[in-house]
Amino acid sequence: MENQMARERTSASTMHRSERISAILERLACGGTVNAVDVAKELGVSVATIRRDLSLLDEQNLLIRTHGGAVGRTMAHEVPVCYREGKRRAAKQAIARMAMRCMTSGQQVVAINGGSTTAEVARLLATWTDLTVVTNALNVAAALVNKPRLKLVVTGGVARPNSYELVGPMAEGAFGRLNIDTAFIGIDGINAATGLSTYDTVEAQINALMISRARRVVVVADGSKIGRNVLAHVADLRLVNELVTDSTADSEELAAIAAWGVRVTIAEPGGRGTRPV
């Protein structure tokens, strides 16, 4: 019994909670239900560990607990950014590296909104000089606050725990008075027919304002966001200069997005990039 308990503790330690929760939510998205025993076997952790994860997600309104497992909710919900940071990280890092190719030397103002992919962009910007970075995202601000070679401007506003973004009139007022050279935008959905979208209507307003104040708009989104259309409309594709994504994105949807005049770049973990014809 002691050996079994030790094995369970070792297995649980090999997969962080954020990774387990991402795996659980992916299974719910595919099948609508999960069984705690089955998921525990697949992930190599104890059933008790999975039950605690399911209880946490139930408290956050991301699923409904059932006897022996859970079912997904009928409408799409935003997955908190803390559970997305470790998911597909290699692809997001490659996207961030490719997105940085649009940057030029010299003084400039860069804006970044919240998200796990934009957080990777922020980590790369931390090595630059002569930059003013404006953000309404607390995770982005935390990545840049101790970098003396750039100027960090953080908007005020009301914090959204799911995205770490500051929203509302204070944030909108700050962006409304700024001129932005390049805006790096993370998004929950980008669709050739409907444009950019996100889950929260108030967050959509601040993202739209950020886009409207920028000379150049670069959307960074992994392949799961391509073709998706969620609750709140943010902006039309005619306002987007470039989309940087990865090779898992639907090629037909990318071609339709490119037809709007958006430069579409596919980032690979090895650092190569291509543009669909």
XYZ file of C-alpha atoms in Angstrom:
277
model
C 0.000 0.000 0.000
C 2.801 2.429 0.861
C 4.509 1.721 -2.461
C 1.265 2.356 -4.347
C 0.732 5.675 -2.554
C 4.312 6.687 -3.345
C 3.783 5.863 -7.032
C 0.604 7.970 -7.091
C 2.416 10.930 -5.522
C 5.216 10.601 -8.081
C 2.751 10.384 -10.994
C 0.806 13.416 -9.811
C 3.997 15.433 -9.536
C 4.940 14.745 -13.173
C 1.903 16.642 -14.468
C 1.030 20.088 -13.145
C -2.551 20.924 -12.293
C -2.783 23.356 -15.215
C -1.814 20.545 -17.620
C -4.333 18.139 -16.083
C -7.096 20.712 -16.259
C -6.295 21.516 -19.882
C -6.480 17.795 -20.651
C -9.823 17.480 -18.854
C -11.315 20.452 -20.686
C -10.096 19.105 -24.026
C -11.824 15.782 -23.339
C -15.032 17.592 -22.424
C -14.851 19.595 -25.648
C -14.456 16.400 -27.694
C -16.937 14.112 -25.971
C -19.078 16.182 -23.642
C -18.423 13.927 -20.625
C -15.469 12.585 -18.658
C -15.127 9.700 -16.217
C -12.798 10.311 -13.287
C -11.431 6.743 -13.274
C -10.731 6.771 -17.021
C -9.049 10.193 -16.942
C -6.927 9.173 -13.954
C -5.652 6.131 -15.861
C -4.940 8.167 -19.009
C -3.032 10.871 -17.135
C -1.280 8.529 -14.710
C -2.565 10.145 -11.513
C -4.868 9.046 -8.704
C -8.649 9.183 -8.972
C -8.664 11.434 -5.897
C -6.459 13.942 -7.748
C -8.838 14.053 -10.723
C -11.856 14.410 -8.444
C -10.237 17.442 -6.812
C -9.580 18.918 -10.268
C -13.204 18.325 -11.297
C -14.461 19.965 -8.104
C -12.293 23.023 -8.785
C -13.623 23.321 -12.347
C -17.175 22.930 -11.093
C -16.636 25.810 -8.654
C -15.395 27.925 -11.578
C -18.493 27.096 -13.640
C -16.467 25.293 -16.316
C -18.261 21.941 -15.966
C -20.969 20.147 -13.966
C -19.990 17.362 -11.580
C -21.779 14.021 -11.940
C -21.519 10.713 -10.109
C -18.171 9.355 -11.233
C -17.148 12.257 -13.436
C -18.424 15.444 -15.088
C -20.250 16.827 -18.105
C -19.484 19.950 -20.087
C -21.759 22.944 -19.984
C -23.949 23.564 -22.999
C -22.398 26.906 -23.955
C -18.772 27.775 -24.499
C -16.911 29.194 -21.514
C -13.623 31.022 -21.327
C -10.830 28.875 -19.924
C -8.857 30.895 -17.335
C -5.460 31.977 -18.637
C -3.683 30.249 -15.742
C -4.833 26.912 -17.219
C -3.816 27.869 -20.754
C -0.231 28.978 -20.112
C 1.259 25.484 -20.257
C -0.905 24.247 -23.106
C 0.810 24.026 -26.523
C 3.565 26.237 -25.185
C 6.111 25.314 -27.860
C 3.690 26.453 -30.577
C 2.940 29.699 -28.729
C 6.632 30.430 -28.278
C 7.203 29.849 -31.997
C 4.304 32.181 -32.811
C 5.798 34.855 -30.555
C 9.226 34.551 -32.193
C 7.691 34.860 -35.653
C 5.547 37.823 -34.615
C 8.638 39.685 -33.461
C 9.932 39.777 -37.045
C 7.616 42.704 -37.748
C 9.439 44.827 -35.169
C 11.943 47.464 -36.252
C 14.667 49.170 -34.277
C 14.219 52.611 -32.799
C 11.784 54.234 -30.420
C 8.237 52.939 -30.712
C 5.072 52.254 -28.743
C 3.830 48.679 -28.507
C 0.510 47.583 -27.031
C -0.270 44.064 -25.789
C -3.520 42.644 -24.454
C -3.924 39.590 -22.221
C -3.550 35.926 -23.060
C -1.115 33.041 -22.945
C 0.309 33.700 -26.437
C 0.726 37.443 -25.884
C 2.536 36.588 -22.636
C 5.156 34.829 -24.771
C 5.444 37.975 -26.921
C 5.981 40.027 -23.764
C 8.842 37.774 -22.654
C 10.621 38.475 -25.933
C 9.947 42.213 -25.768
C 11.619 42.258 -22.360
C 15.017 42.094 -24.096
C 14.378 45.175 -26.286
C 15.372 48.795 -25.693
C 13.780 52.117 -26.714
C 10.319 50.611 -26.285
C 7.249 51.912 -24.548
C 4.941 48.970 -23.834
C 1.320 49.692 -22.988
C -0.807 46.906 -21.579
C -4.016 46.248 -19.709
C -2.872 42.713 -18.793
C -1.479 42.020 -15.347
C 0.492 38.944 -16.462
C 2.158 40.960 -19.233
C 2.949 43.780 -16.808
C 4.489 41.302 -14.355
C 6.803 40.002 -17.092
C 8.042 43.513 -17.930
C 7.919 45.518 -14.715
C 11.577 44.921 -13.710
C 13.068 45.581 -17.157
C 14.799 48.979 -16.837
C 15.582 49.326 -20.554
C 11.944 49.773 -21.559
C 9.091 51.946 -20.341
C 6.012 50.139 -19.075
C 2.582 51.777 -19.021
C -0.245 49.883 -17.314
C -3.827 51.050 -17.661
C -6.178 51.221 -14.736
C -9.434 49.343 -14.676
C -11.301 46.429 -13.161
C -9.389 43.119 -13.197
C -10.926 40.073 -14.869
C -9.604 36.950 -13.097
C -10.046 34.677 -16.145
C -7.830 36.753 -18.440
C -5.834 38.956 -15.986
C -6.993 41.933 -18.064
C -8.003 45.355 -16.740
C -11.214 46.533 -18.376
C -13.831 49.236 -18.082
C -13.854 53.050 -18.450
C -10.441 53.596 -16.831
C -8.695 51.227 -19.239
C -10.625 52.587 -22.211
C -9.768 56.144 -21.243
C -6.059 55.313 -21.097
C -5.961 53.728 -24.549
C -8.128 56.466 -26.026
C -5.343 59.009 -25.398
C -2.468 56.961 -26.839
C -0.888 56.552 -30.264
C 0.335 52.989 -30.819
C 2.807 51.818 -33.449
C 2.184 48.057 -33.165
C -0.525 46.189 -31.249
C -0.060 42.498 -30.511
C -3.525 41.071 -30.022
C -4.408 37.715 -28.517
C -7.902 36.576 -29.398
C -10.331 33.746 -28.628
C -11.573 33.428 -32.192
C -10.687 34.647 -35.682
C -13.036 33.826 -38.515
C -13.009 34.890 -42.169
C -16.733 35.658 -42.073
C -17.044 37.361 -38.688
C -13.582 38.725 -37.829
C -12.131 38.753 -34.306
C -14.117 37.705 -31.247
C -13.698 37.056 -27.541
C -15.805 35.683 -24.702
C -16.391 38.861 -22.692
C -18.248 41.895 -24.061
C -16.396 44.425 -21.882
C -13.047 42.905 -22.815
C -14.067 43.125 -26.477
C -14.495 46.893 -26.110
C -10.990 47.479 -24.784
C -9.454 45.197 -27.415
C -11.341 47.041 -30.168
C -10.087 50.383 -28.851
C -6.513 49.106 -28.722
C -6.799 48.017 -32.364
C -8.281 51.345 -33.439
C -5.353 53.271 -31.936
C -2.634 51.179 -33.635
C -0.887 51.774 -36.961
C -0.158 48.060 -37.260
C -2.175 45.174 -35.783
C -0.627 41.713 -35.395
C -2.929 38.955 -34.175
C -1.168 36.040 -32.444
C -3.343 32.937 -32.159
C -2.655 29.215 -32.116
C -4.445 26.912 -34.535
C -7.354 26.169 -32.182
C -8.556 29.785 -32.487
C -8.692 29.784 -36.306
C -12.226 29.582 -37.659
C -13.766 30.010 -34.209
C -16.456 32.618 -33.554
C -17.406 33.283 -29.917
C -19.747 35.667 -28.114
C -18.372 39.194 -28.444
C -17.269 40.784 -31.734
C -13.990 42.711 -31.476
C -13.028 43.933 -34.957
C -13.288 43.238 -38.669
C -10.417 41.600 -40.529
C -9.853 44.762 -42.574
C -8.257 46.246 -39.446
C -5.745 43.385 -39.099
C -2.361 43.585 -40.833
C -0.980 40.182 -39.932
C -2.059 36.892 -38.363
C 0.643 34.651 -36.919
C -0.488 31.104 -36.136
C 0.822 27.529 -36.286
C 0.533 24.570 -38.634
C -2.492 23.064 -36.843
C -4.704 25.858 -38.205
C -7.266 24.981 -40.877
C -5.671 25.813 -44.253
C -8.953 26.690 -45.998
C -9.878 29.121 -43.239
C -6.418 30.689 -43.401
C -6.779 31.182 -47.146
C -10.154 32.874 -46.598
C -8.597 35.150 -43.964
C -5.726 36.002 -46.307
C -8.263 36.986 -48.981
C -9.160 39.971 -46.771
C -5.628 41.293 -47.266
C -4.310 39.889 -43.988
C -0.748 38.606 -44.139
C -0.923 35.073 -42.762
C 2.269 33.590 -41.333
C 2.629 30.039 -40.042
C 5.208 29.605 -37.290
C 6.958 26.302 -36.712
C 8.819 25.367 -33.501
C 12.033 25.297 -35.545
C 11.584 28.986 -36.378
C 10.558 28.750 -40.032
C 7.591 30.687 -41.384
C 5.468 30.431 -44.508
C 2.663 32.410 -46.010
C -0.298 30.493 -47.505
C -1.072 31.270 -51.164
